[in-house]
Amino acid sequence: MTKTLLLPILTALTLLHGMPAHAAPPGQEDPPPVRAFAEQPRAQMFVLSPDGSTLAYVLNKDGSSYLSTLVLGAPAPTVLLTTDNQKYRFQSLRWAGNQRLLASARYPDYRYGVATYESRLIAIDANGGNLNGNLLDSAFRFQRPRNVPQFQDRILGKSAAGPDSVLLALDMERAAQPDVYSLDVKTAQLTRVASNRGYIRQWMADRNGEVRLGYGWREKEMQMIVRAPGDKTWKTLSTWVADDYAQVAARAITPLGFDADGRYLYVYADHQGRQALFRIDTADPAFARTLVHDDPQFDLTGQLIWSDWQKQYVGIRYAGQYGKRVYWNEPARALQEEIDRALPGQTNTIFSSSEDGLSLLIASTAPNAPSTIYWLERKSGKMRKIIDTRPALAEHQMPMPRPVSITSRDGTVLHGYVTAPWHRAGRSGPTPLVVFPHGGPISRDSGQFDVYAQFFASRGWAVLQVNFRGSSGYGAEFEQAGLQRWGMEMQDDLTDSVRWSIEQGIADPGKICIVGGSYGGYAALMGIIKTPELYRCAVSLNGVTDLRDLLANAQRFDGYEIGAERIIGRWWGDRERLRQTSPINHAAAIRTPLLLIHGKQDRTVLVEQSRDMADALKAAGKRDYRYLELPLGDHQLSREEDRLEVFTEMESFLRRYLDQDTPR
């Protein structure tokens, strides 16, 4: 049953050359309440129907999420489905034709006693009719699987069978070895179109709905296979050993997608120590490759830009320093420049389009501003503002994260960002500082809008985010320098960065706290263990405390050797190093006030990591710590209630040590 949502969505029409409103400078208004930062984005997962007539998206309000559609010109959206996010959460959304939607739902579960996530597919018409709440369960009644797939939403794209079908990777025969099926979204009928060769973990199809590429591994040996357009014979595109980094540089490939006719495959591969964009001719027996674009400073780790109306790739967007976009197609570049003139000073991204390219969705954002979503009708030259994704922050002019370069003790150059406190705009001098290392650890801070960093800055504290060695984005050598160096040089980079911030007059040396989640939580704990003199307090959110226990749990999952073991170390062979660099074994040495927070439903870093750390602190007679467990919290703090509690706890805790002149 459908219903109309009563919450209004902004629908004012503006001309393409309209100008955005100007907000008050930072420091001239009261900071927003905690909820403004902790609440989920007001809306997400926007996608236009192929004919451009209808917008589908998920609206978030008061902790619940509403799968909704909005017809162009309609006064209000229609709600199709809702979830309270207590267990089931919308994961993704896509159209199958102009009338039917496929939504993915994720939920925590257990398999063979191991805590996991599961996903299922939901099919529903755009008007709310013909609901199938578990699409593949219907299919399995007619085609009983030997293995019930854990993930049932791995859609590769459209199927050659027709507009009502999609390609889906499912491990129905053997766990973790998916075949590819064509799924009719109306009848729920499955037809196998590609069979696994025994080691393929992931598949890729071309834009004509043909399965063209597969890749996977046996132990540490990676292999990628491909077939030319119209050819049924699979050929080996590349092989390499995951921890042989000479082979990785020479042979490793990350596939991105096929061009319109399917002959050329776009990939990332090494070029002078950085990931660059290449085009491979799959019809050439030698698989000749052509360099398309490279960046001498950064790895290319973003997305190709596809033009629906030109039916070709027209450019690439990647992180760079603040987000970078490169076009090699002149009509696409001209359209982008027109949009940028209409919305100056912003990063404007076309992220969804009708098939004819006449209806576009645009996300307009900046490093210091959350996204606003616009619906552009190119025929009329008008844009419709759909929604501010964070309306409580939209009218605040927040400080820009400032890029910085820091030289570590061994001469390694580190890159990062400093965000100034809101209330100190235009002023100089030391200020309280939050050191905020990212998770991963193979990821990076890239100057994009960061709601955590802006929350800390709004409370009057500067924020330092450093891409320590082991972070991605700065080349293979820099990333590999962090492998199996947890708590060692990776931690020293953070220490050197904090000392740099003191020398530069950024940080008040008596008011520095370190806050992080996941690997960042581990770094926060190691920071107060190795250099307690630097920090007044620490916050670990879903943090790692016992490396050997983390590895023991990771051994239960596919890809252990090329993932956790390669990044952290060998459970037995490196046991002494792992013990020495595990915070849980140094609880007695901790003398810095500590806030531990962990979600009970975390499937990435199990809650026992923080439970055991709290027990170790108690056994060591420590009193200056607090452990908060979130009964329904997951690794990403997906529930709004959990985020609100965490932000509130962090603010109260940090104020005690950053705003007050209390003795150490």
XYZ file of C-alpha atoms in Angstrom:
664
model
C 0.000 0.000 0.000
C 1.362 3.412 -0.935
C 1.035 6.652 0.912
C 2.155 10.213 0.426
C 4.844 11.439 2.775
C 3.833 14.563 4.652
C 7.375 15.897 5.020
C 7.790 18.599 2.355
C 10.657 18.456 -0.107
C 11.976 21.704 -1.554
C 10.638 22.049 -5.087
C 11.371 25.653 -6.016
C 12.407 26.088 -9.651
C 15.458 28.224 -10.426
C 16.915 29.279 -13.756
C 20.133 27.613 -14.792
C 22.031 30.837 -14.132
C 20.619 31.220 -10.598
C 23.045 31.921 -7.748
C 23.155 30.098 -4.374
C 22.457 32.004 -1.183
C 25.396 33.199 0.925
C 25.692 32.004 4.500
C 27.075 33.912 7.440
C 30.855 33.635 7.944
C 32.018 31.085 10.526
C 32.203 32.459 13.997
C 29.270 34.845 13.490
C 26.588 32.355 14.475
C 26.049 29.818 17.215
C 27.278 26.331 16.329
C 24.578 23.879 15.300
C 23.321 21.329 17.820
C 24.816 17.845 17.968
C 21.885 16.410 16.017
C 22.747 18.544 12.989
C 25.946 16.525 12.569
C 24.825 13.165 13.956
C 21.624 12.710 11.983
C 21.688 10.710 8.785
C 21.665 12.657 5.497
C 18.111 13.770 4.848
C 18.082 11.815 1.590
C 20.384 9.453 -0.341
C 20.609 6.805 -3.116
C 19.055 9.107 -5.744
C 18.537 7.537 -9.170
C 16.534 8.660 -12.217
C 14.342 6.288 -14.217
C 15.675 5.546 -17.729
C 13.044 7.823 -19.309
C 13.841 10.627 -16.836
C 10.267 10.972 -15.604
C 10.682 9.684 -12.043
C 13.207 10.054 -9.263
C 13.699 7.250 -6.746
C 15.597 7.779 -3.501
C 15.685 7.020 0.222
C 14.490 9.719 2.622
C 15.734 9.601 6.235
C 13.771 11.128 9.094
C 13.899 10.593 12.870
C 15.899 7.382 12.551
C 13.663 5.750 9.939
C 14.209 5.474 6.182
C 11.582 5.776 3.457
C 12.015 4.383 -0.051
C 10.262 7.023 -2.139
C 9.546 8.115 -5.701
C 8.908 11.596 -7.057
C 7.379 12.111 -10.490
C 8.615 15.191 -12.348
C 6.115 17.973 -11.684
C 4.390 16.209 -8.786
C 3.904 18.297 -5.621
C 5.114 15.591 -3.227
C 6.830 12.189 -3.213
C 5.192 8.829 -2.715
C 6.520 6.461 -0.061
C 6.795 2.836 -1.181
C 8.559 1.139 1.743
C 9.844 2.088 5.160
C 12.247 0.629 7.710
C 13.005 1.672 11.272
C 16.664 0.628 10.709
C 16.674 -1.476 13.847
C 17.699 -4.519 11.817
C 17.008 -4.066 8.113
C 18.613 -1.184 6.207
C 18.385 -0.099 2.597
C 21.728 -0.737 0.911
C 21.258 0.223 -2.746
C 18.616 1.186 -5.283
C 18.306 0.841 -9.065
C 15.702 0.809 -11.819
C 14.775 -2.245 -13.895
C 12.938 -0.521 -16.724
C 10.838 2.625 -16.159
C 8.269 1.109 -13.812
C 10.064 -1.325 -11.503
C 12.596 -0.755 -8.772
C 15.112 -3.093 -7.171
C 16.146 -2.257 -3.608
C 18.787 -4.081 -1.623
C 18.314 -4.631 2.111
C 21.149 -5.525 4.475
C 20.879 -7.104 7.918
C 23.162 -8.739 10.529
C 23.041 -12.513 10.907
C 25.150 -15.585 11.672
C 26.509 -18.349 9.437
C 28.035 -21.420 11.057
C 28.353 -19.439 14.279
C 30.204 -16.560 12.578
C 28.776 -13.039 12.753
C 28.050 -11.858 9.203
C 25.914 -9.558 7.096
C 23.310 -10.814 4.647
C 21.615 -8.980 1.786
C 18.357 -9.571 -0.039
C 16.620 -8.043 -3.073
C 13.240 -6.333 -2.958
C 11.235 -5.610 -6.115
C 8.416 -3.071 -6.258
C 6.684 -0.951 -8.886
C 7.300 2.793 -8.866
C 3.711 3.375 -7.719
C 4.057 0.914 -4.827
C 2.336 -2.052 -6.465
C 3.498 -5.632 -7.067
C 5.740 -5.836 -4.014
C 8.033 -8.848 -3.720
C 9.798 -8.514 -0.405
C 12.387 -11.239 -1.066
C 12.756 -11.623 -4.804
C 15.185 -14.525 -4.867
C 13.286 -16.498 -2.257
C 10.571 -16.730 -4.894
C 13.136 -17.842 -7.464
C 14.611 -20.473 -5.136
C 11.232 -22.231 -4.892
C 11.679 -23.274 -8.516
C 15.476 -23.652 -8.529
C 16.617 -24.914 -5.149
C 20.215 -23.838 -4.491
C 22.823 -26.111 -2.956
C 24.082 -23.027 -1.131
C 21.835 -20.142 -0.099
C 23.849 -17.068 -1.127
C 24.861 -14.724 1.659
C 24.759 -11.727 -0.689
C 21.814 -11.704 -3.074
C 22.152 -8.170 -4.455
C 25.320 -8.312 -6.584
C 23.817 -6.905 -9.756
C 26.256 -6.623 -12.671
C 23.953 -4.557 -14.893
C 21.279 -5.087 -17.454
C 20.780 -8.461 -19.109
C 20.733 -9.190 -22.822
C 17.453 -11.012 -22.135
C 15.510 -7.733 -22.125
C 14.574 -4.587 -20.183
C 12.843 -6.544 -17.410
C 15.969 -8.553 -16.597
C 19.272 -7.934 -14.818
C 22.476 -9.929 -14.431
C 23.129 -11.215 -10.929
C 26.150 -13.001 -9.417
C 25.033 -15.803 -7.070
C 27.007 -18.582 -5.397
C 24.131 -21.076 -5.505
C 26.326 -24.096 -6.303
C 29.475 -23.458 -4.234
C 29.981 -20.842 -1.534
C 32.138 -17.852 -2.595
C 32.259 -19.105 -6.217
C 29.389 -17.306 -7.918
C 27.917 -18.077 -11.304
C 26.060 -15.384 -13.246
C 22.315 -15.527 -13.800
C 19.821 -13.502 -15.749
C 16.993 -12.579 -13.386
C 13.552 -11.585 -14.660
C 12.447 -9.008 -12.088
C 8.746 -9.567 -12.825
C 8.593 -13.364 -12.730
C 11.646 -13.976 -10.474
C 12.911 -16.573 -12.965
C 16.667 -17.287 -12.960
C 18.652 -18.447 -16.002
C 22.353 -19.216 -15.708
C 24.435 -17.405 -18.343
C 28.030 -17.875 -17.059
C 29.551 -20.681 -14.993
C 32.373 -20.389 -12.492
C 35.717 -21.961 -13.368
C 36.458 -22.690 -9.712
C 38.231 -19.543 -8.553
C 36.249 -16.547 -9.825
C 34.979 -14.283 -7.035
C 33.668 -11.365 -9.089
C 32.293 -10.869 -12.591
C 31.861 -7.915 -14.936
C 29.451 -7.506 -17.849
C 29.574 -5.091 -20.741
C 26.872 -2.553 -21.551
C 25.139 -4.992 -23.880
C 24.423 -7.374 -21.021
C 27.121 -9.934 -21.877
C 29.403 -11.379 -19.170
C 32.901 -10.470 -20.319
C 35.320 -10.575 -17.398
C 35.971 -12.551 -14.229
C 38.598 -12.297 -11.548
C 39.514 -14.143 -8.392
C 42.299 -16.028 -6.648
C 43.662 -19.291 -5.340
C 45.479 -18.598 -2.067
C 47.658 -15.612 -3.088
C 47.643 -16.099 -6.872
C 45.361 -13.587 -8.556
C 43.914 -14.264 -11.992
C 41.769 -12.241 -14.391
C 40.036 -13.695 -17.443
C 38.310 -11.931 -20.320
C 36.692 -12.689 -23.638
C 36.455 -10.553 -26.758
C 33.069 -9.306 -28.028
C 31.104 -12.192 -29.534
C 33.740 -14.737 -28.468
C 32.790 -17.587 -26.120
C 36.402 -18.482 -25.306
C 37.866 -17.199 -22.047
C 41.477 -16.004 -22.133
C 43.812 -15.068 -19.305
C 44.227 -11.297 -19.179
C 46.683 -11.225 -16.272
C 48.016 -13.163 -13.291
C 50.076 -12.006 -10.308
C 50.917 -12.969 -6.731
C 49.263 -10.629 -4.239
C 52.323 -10.109 -2.024
C 54.949 -10.105 -4.792
C 55.022 -6.363 -5.289
C 57.226 -6.462 -8.381
C 54.551 -8.620 -10.002
C 51.822 -6.350 -8.638
C 53.456 -3.335 -10.296
C 53.973 -5.143 -13.600
C 50.732 -7.118 -13.894
C 48.006 -6.086 -11.431
C 44.874 -4.641 -12.982
C 41.721 -3.111 -11.501
C 38.876 -3.352 -14.069
C 36.484 -0.409 -14.327
C 34.186 -1.040 -17.275
C 33.750 -1.699 -20.989
C 33.059 0.933 -23.601
C 29.795 0.972 -25.570
C 30.678 -1.675 -28.163
C 32.485 -3.818 -25.605
C 35.853 -3.975 -27.349
C 37.811 -1.745 -24.998
C 38.170 -2.350 -21.287
C 39.136 0.543 -19.011
C 41.395 -0.379 -16.109
C 43.649 1.030 -13.431
C 47.234 -0.202 -13.543
C 50.649 0.948 -12.384
C 52.356 3.791 -14.227
C 55.590 5.109 -12.750
C 54.563 4.028 -9.255
C 51.043 5.483 -9.369
C 47.716 3.982 -10.410
C 46.795 5.383 -13.823
C 43.945 4.884 -16.294
C 44.505 2.598 -19.292
C 42.354 1.242 -22.105
C 42.879 -2.405 -23.112
C 41.900 -3.802 -26.514
C 40.216 -7.123 -25.660
C 40.096 -8.099 -29.353
C 43.894 -7.929 -29.580
C 45.551 -11.268 -28.653
C 48.344 -9.254 -27.002
C 45.819 -7.152 -25.047
C 47.499 -3.912 -26.091
C 46.954 -1.128 -23.588
C 46.902 2.646 -24.061
C 47.514 5.215 -21.335
C 44.456 7.470 -21.023
C 45.264 9.608 -17.973
C 47.705 9.742 -15.080
C 48.449 12.082 -12.187
C 52.085 12.479 -11.063
C 51.067 13.082 -7.419
C 48.009 10.906 -6.795
C 46.757 7.439 -7.604
C 43.630 7.446 -9.717
C 41.110 5.735 -7.446
C 37.814 7.276 -8.533
C 35.203 6.580 -11.199
C 34.919 6.886 -14.937
C 32.316 9.382 -16.128
C 29.776 7.787 -18.458
C 27.597 9.915 -20.723
C 24.215 8.277 -21.291
C 23.366 10.606 -24.152
C 26.692 10.057 -25.950
C 26.946 6.375 -24.986
C 30.631 6.600 -24.103
C 33.052 7.337 -21.304
C 33.858 11.027 -21.359
C 36.162 11.567 -18.376
C 37.255 10.522 -14.928
C 36.743 11.845 -11.412
C 39.085 10.973 -8.557
C 40.028 12.201 -5.114
C 43.143 14.273 -5.787
C 43.522 16.981 -3.165
C 39.954 18.272 -3.051
C 38.351 16.085 -5.692
C 39.428 16.308 -9.323
C 37.635 15.860 -12.634
C 39.196 15.412 -16.090
C 37.256 15.338 -19.387
C 38.510 14.148 -22.770
C 35.140 14.765 -24.469
C 34.337 18.347 -25.494
C 30.475 18.258 -25.344
C 30.644 16.744 -21.847
C 33.185 19.364 -20.774
C 30.963 22.158 -22.126
C 27.937 20.845 -20.228
C 29.966 20.639 -17.028
C 31.212 24.214 -17.454
C 27.625 25.413 -17.938
C 26.557 23.741 -14.709
C 29.587 25.130 -12.873
C 28.686 28.659 -13.983
C 25.215 28.158 -12.543
C 26.540 26.829 -9.231
C 29.883 28.622 -8.753
C 32.353 27.755 -6.039
C 31.032 24.208 -5.736
C 32.013 20.775 -6.965
C 29.070 19.811 -9.162
C 28.758 16.158 -10.121
C 26.309 14.638 -12.592
C 25.611 11.309 -10.908
C 22.420 10.053 -12.572
C 20.900 10.605 -15.995
C 18.036 9.583 -18.215
C 19.024 7.474 -21.211
C 18.682 10.444 -23.561
C 20.727 12.678 -21.266
C 18.023 15.364 -21.105
C 17.271 14.842 -17.407
C 20.198 14.963 -14.993
C 20.722 14.712 -11.255
C 23.468 16.932 -9.879
C 25.124 16.821 -6.467
C 26.555 20.215 -5.562
C 29.025 20.135 -2.708
C 32.349 21.508 -1.439
C 35.051 20.453 1.036
C 33.284 22.675 3.589
C 29.666 22.114 2.532
C 27.371 19.056 2.371
C 25.582 18.118 -0.836
C 22.537 19.789 -2.324
C 20.714 17.759 -4.987
C 19.345 19.376 -8.164
C 17.237 17.985 -11.008
C 18.213 19.599 -14.321
C 15.917 19.574 -17.355
C 18.216 20.401 -20.249
C 15.455 21.177 -22.745
C 14.066 24.015 -20.651
C 17.405 24.944 -19.078
C 15.873 24.869 -15.606
C 17.011 23.222 -12.408
C 14.782 22.029 -9.628
C 16.316 21.988 -6.181
C 15.347 18.652 -4.702
C 16.854 18.760 -1.225
C 19.718 19.812 1.017
C 21.094 16.510 2.268
C 22.028 18.126 5.605
C 19.567 21.028 5.927
C 20.634 21.932 9.481
C 24.140 22.672 8.174
C 23.249 24.170 4.803
C 23.199 27.794 5.977
C 26.488 27.609 7.864
C 29.700 28.660 6.159
C 32.193 26.164 7.495
C 35.994 26.391 7.362
C 37.869 24.776 4.493
C 40.223 21.920 5.332
C 43.687 23.306 4.554
C 46.149 20.932 2.854
C 49.468 20.485 4.669
C 52.708 18.614 4.058
C 54.751 17.200 6.939
C 58.178 15.562 6.944
C 58.426 12.569 9.259
C 61.514 11.595 11.270
C 62.884 9.386 8.476
C 62.261 11.963 5.746
C 58.989 10.510 4.431
C 56.676 13.291 3.255
C 53.149 13.029 4.655
C 50.085 14.844 3.381
C 46.996 15.794 5.314
C 44.531 18.525 6.239
C 44.008 20.998 9.058
C 40.502 22.316 9.711
C 40.404 25.475 11.829
C 37.905 25.931 14.666
C 34.743 27.752 13.631
C 35.031 30.416 16.304
C 38.634 31.312 15.369
C 38.098 32.241 11.726
C 40.730 34.781 10.691
C 42.603 34.532 13.991
C 45.981 32.955 14.675
C 47.630 31.271 17.627
C 47.554 27.816 19.211
C 44.199 26.186 19.788
C 42.908 22.885 21.229
C 43.433 20.108 18.693
C 41.681 16.852 17.787
C 43.981 14.424 15.979
C 41.650 12.367 13.771
C 43.385 9.422 11.996
C 41.330 7.656 9.346
C 40.259 4.022 9.383
C 41.189 1.384 6.857
C 44.079 1.683 7.146
C 44.368 1.409 3.339
C 42.237 4.467 2.662
C 42.846 8.197 2.875
C 41.498 11.577 3.880
C 40.991 13.587 0.705
C 39.613 16.990 1.607
C 36.005 16.002 0.955
C 33.237 17.201 3.264
C 33.742 15.386 6.574
C 30.904 15.660 9.062
C 33.082 14.433 11.948
C 35.825 16.989 11.288
C 33.316 19.830 10.984
C 31.603 18.708 14.189
C 34.874 18.924 16.106
C 35.718 22.268 14.486
C 32.272 23.664 15.343
C 33.013 23.000 19.015
C 36.093 25.223 18.895
C 38.801 22.642 18.218
C 41.185 22.432 15.299
C 41.289 19.071 13.500
C 44.405 17.367 12.117
C 43.915 14.555 9.589
C 47.122 12.960 8.334
C 47.581 10.332 5.658
C 50.191 8.247 7.451
C 52.253 5.711 5.494
C 50.064 2.788 4.496
C 47.333 5.156 3.321
C 46.129 4.795 -0.245
C 46.285 7.440 -2.946
C 49.992 8.360 -2.903
C 51.513 5.511 -4.861
C 52.414 1.876 -4.307
C 55.618 2.509 -2.361
C 53.862 4.722 0.195
C 50.977 2.281 0.642
C 53.213 -0.771 0.937
C 55.377 1.004 3.530
C 52.506 0.526 5.982
C 51.987 -3.187 5.444
C 52.519 -5.097 8.708
C 53.719 -1.891 10.410
C 50.732 -1.258 12.663
C 51.796 0.558 15.823
C 55.287 1.188 14.412
C 56.209 3.637 11.625
C 52.517 4.218 10.908
C 52.099 5.401 14.484
C 55.331 7.403 14.384
C 53.911 9.368 11.453
C 51.000 10.486 13.630
C 53.353 11.368 16.473
C 55.565 13.433 14.152
C 52.489 15.178 12.759
C 51.279 16.166 16.234
C 54.705 17.569 17.094
C 54.703 19.450 13.791
C 51.330 21.005 14.683
C 52.821 22.246 17.974
C 55.922 23.645 16.250
C 53.730 25.427 13.694
C 51.715 27.118 16.414
C 48.523 25.305 15.411
C 48.021 23.182 18.533
C 48.035 24.144 22.186
C 50.437 21.456 23.472
C 48.429 21.075 26.682
C 45.122 20.474 24.898
C 45.462 17.703 22.326
C 43.204 14.637 22.123
C 43.263 11.786 19.602
C 40.012 10.351 18.231
C 39.524 7.561 15.710
C 37.299 4.757 14.499
C 38.275 1.222 13.422
C 41.997 1.446 12.572
C 41.786 5.059 13.751
C 40.584 3.758 17.124
C 43.603 1.457 17.236
C 45.857 4.433 16.450
C 44.224 6.455 19.236
C 44.990 3.684 21.734
C 48.566 3.233 20.517
C 49.030 6.985 20.676
C 48.364 7.127 24.415
C 50.482 3.995 24.942
C 53.570 5.102 22.990
C 53.446 8.880 23.565
C 51.153 9.586 26.540
C 52.828 12.960 27.064
C 51.253 14.270 23.842
C 47.587 13.609 24.612
C 45.137 14.832 27.222
C 42.557 12.202 26.213
C 41.651 9.593 23.605
C 38.508 8.174 22.014
C 38.422 4.743 20.349
C 35.280 4.052 18.328
C 34.883 0.424 17.190
C 38.657 0.213 17.515
C 41.033 -2.727 17.195
C 42.766 -3.701 20.445
C 44.086 -7.253 19.857
C 45.746 -7.910 16.494
C 46.041 -11.676 16.911
C 42.375 -11.946 17.843
C 41.471 -9.804 14.817
C 43.452 -12.175 12.585
C 41.900 -15.246 14.205
C 38.451 -13.956 13.325
C 39.534 -12.967 9.804
C 40.709 -16.532 9.134
C 37.066 -17.595 9.001
C 36.491 -15.539 5.865
C 37.435 -15.930 2.220
C 40.526 -13.996 1.114
C 42.355 -14.052 4.451
C 45.825 -14.501 2.904
C 45.508 -11.589 0.471
C 43.663 -9.382 2.953
C 44.177 -9.381 6.704
C 47.358 -11.490 6.746
C 49.057 -9.425 4.049
C 48.116 -6.137 5.744
C 48.624 -7.044 9.431
C 50.867 -10.121 9.593
C 50.915 -13.861 10.243
C 48.931 -14.999 13.274
C 51.667 -17.417 14.423
C 54.823 -16.395 12.584
C 54.558 -12.743 13.682
C 53.042 -13.452 17.072
C 55.618 -11.542 19.134
C 55.353 -8.370 17.042
C 51.572 -8.630 17.089
C 51.550 -8.956 20.875
C 53.845 -5.973 21.299
C 51.703 -3.785 19.052
C 48.323 -4.796 20.498
C 46.873 -2.194 22.905
C 45.245 -4.856 25.064
C 48.703 -6.008 26.205
C 49.586 -2.505 27.418
C 46.493 -1.683 29.483
C 48.590 -1.264 32.624
C 50.664 1.467 30.946
C 47.671 3.636 30.017
C 47.387 6.747 32.154
C 45.478 8.992 29.736
C 41.685 9.438 30.095
C 40.012 7.138 27.587
C 36.547 6.727 26.081
C 35.881 3.316 24.487
C 32.761 2.944 22.318
C 31.736 -0.165 20.387
C 28.656 -1.428 18.569
C 27.491 -4.894 19.543
C 26.453 -5.614 15.940
C 29.846 -4.655 14.474
C 30.788 -7.355 11.946
C 34.087 -5.738 10.902
C 35.746 -5.346 14.315
C 33.938 -7.580 16.793
C 32.661 -6.011 20.002
C 34.887 -8.341 22.023
C 37.836 -6.165 20.996
C 36.592 -3.289 23.172
C 34.989 -5.503 25.811
C 38.304 -7.249 26.415
C 40.144 -3.909 26.482
C 37.752 -2.587 29.121
C 38.257 -5.772 31.165
C 42.047 -5.399 30.892
C 41.867 -1.788 32.084
C 39.690 -2.840 35.007
C 42.057 -5.671 35.911
C 44.960 -3.211 35.835
C 43.161 -1.001 38.342
C 42.521 1.832 35.904
C 39.656 4.179 36.690
C 39.998 7.013 34.194
C 38.184 5.283 31.360
C 34.606 4.732 30.259
C 33.218 1.934 28.092
C 29.999 2.501 26.163
C 28.432 -0.402 24.259
C 25.722 0.208 21.657
C 23.342 -2.798 21.608
C 22.266 -2.263 17.966
C 25.319 -0.352 16.752
C 27.276 -1.521 13.698
C 30.705 -0.579 12.375
C 29.430 2.382 10.355
C 26.971 3.642 13.022
C 24.180 3.277 10.492
C 21.424 3.960 13.028
C 20.775 7.613 13.762
C 20.165 6.872 17.438
C 23.661 5.414 17.755
C 25.305 8.322 15.962
C 23.507 10.813 18.189
C 24.614 8.994 21.331
C 28.211 8.735 20.116
C 28.475 12.399 19.106
C 26.931 13.485 22.406
C 29.314 11.304 24.424
C 32.328 12.492 22.451
C 31.418 16.147 22.891
C 30.982 15.813 26.644
C 34.211 13.836 27.023
C 36.357 16.074 24.816
C 35.086 19.291 26.389
C 36.348 18.074 29.750
C 39.929 17.978 28.488
C 40.050 20.487 25.626
C 37.995 23.334 27.103
C 39.040 23.163 30.744
C 42.432 23.863 32.263
C 42.481 20.679 34.326
C 45.831 19.287 35.466
C 47.229 16.205 33.745
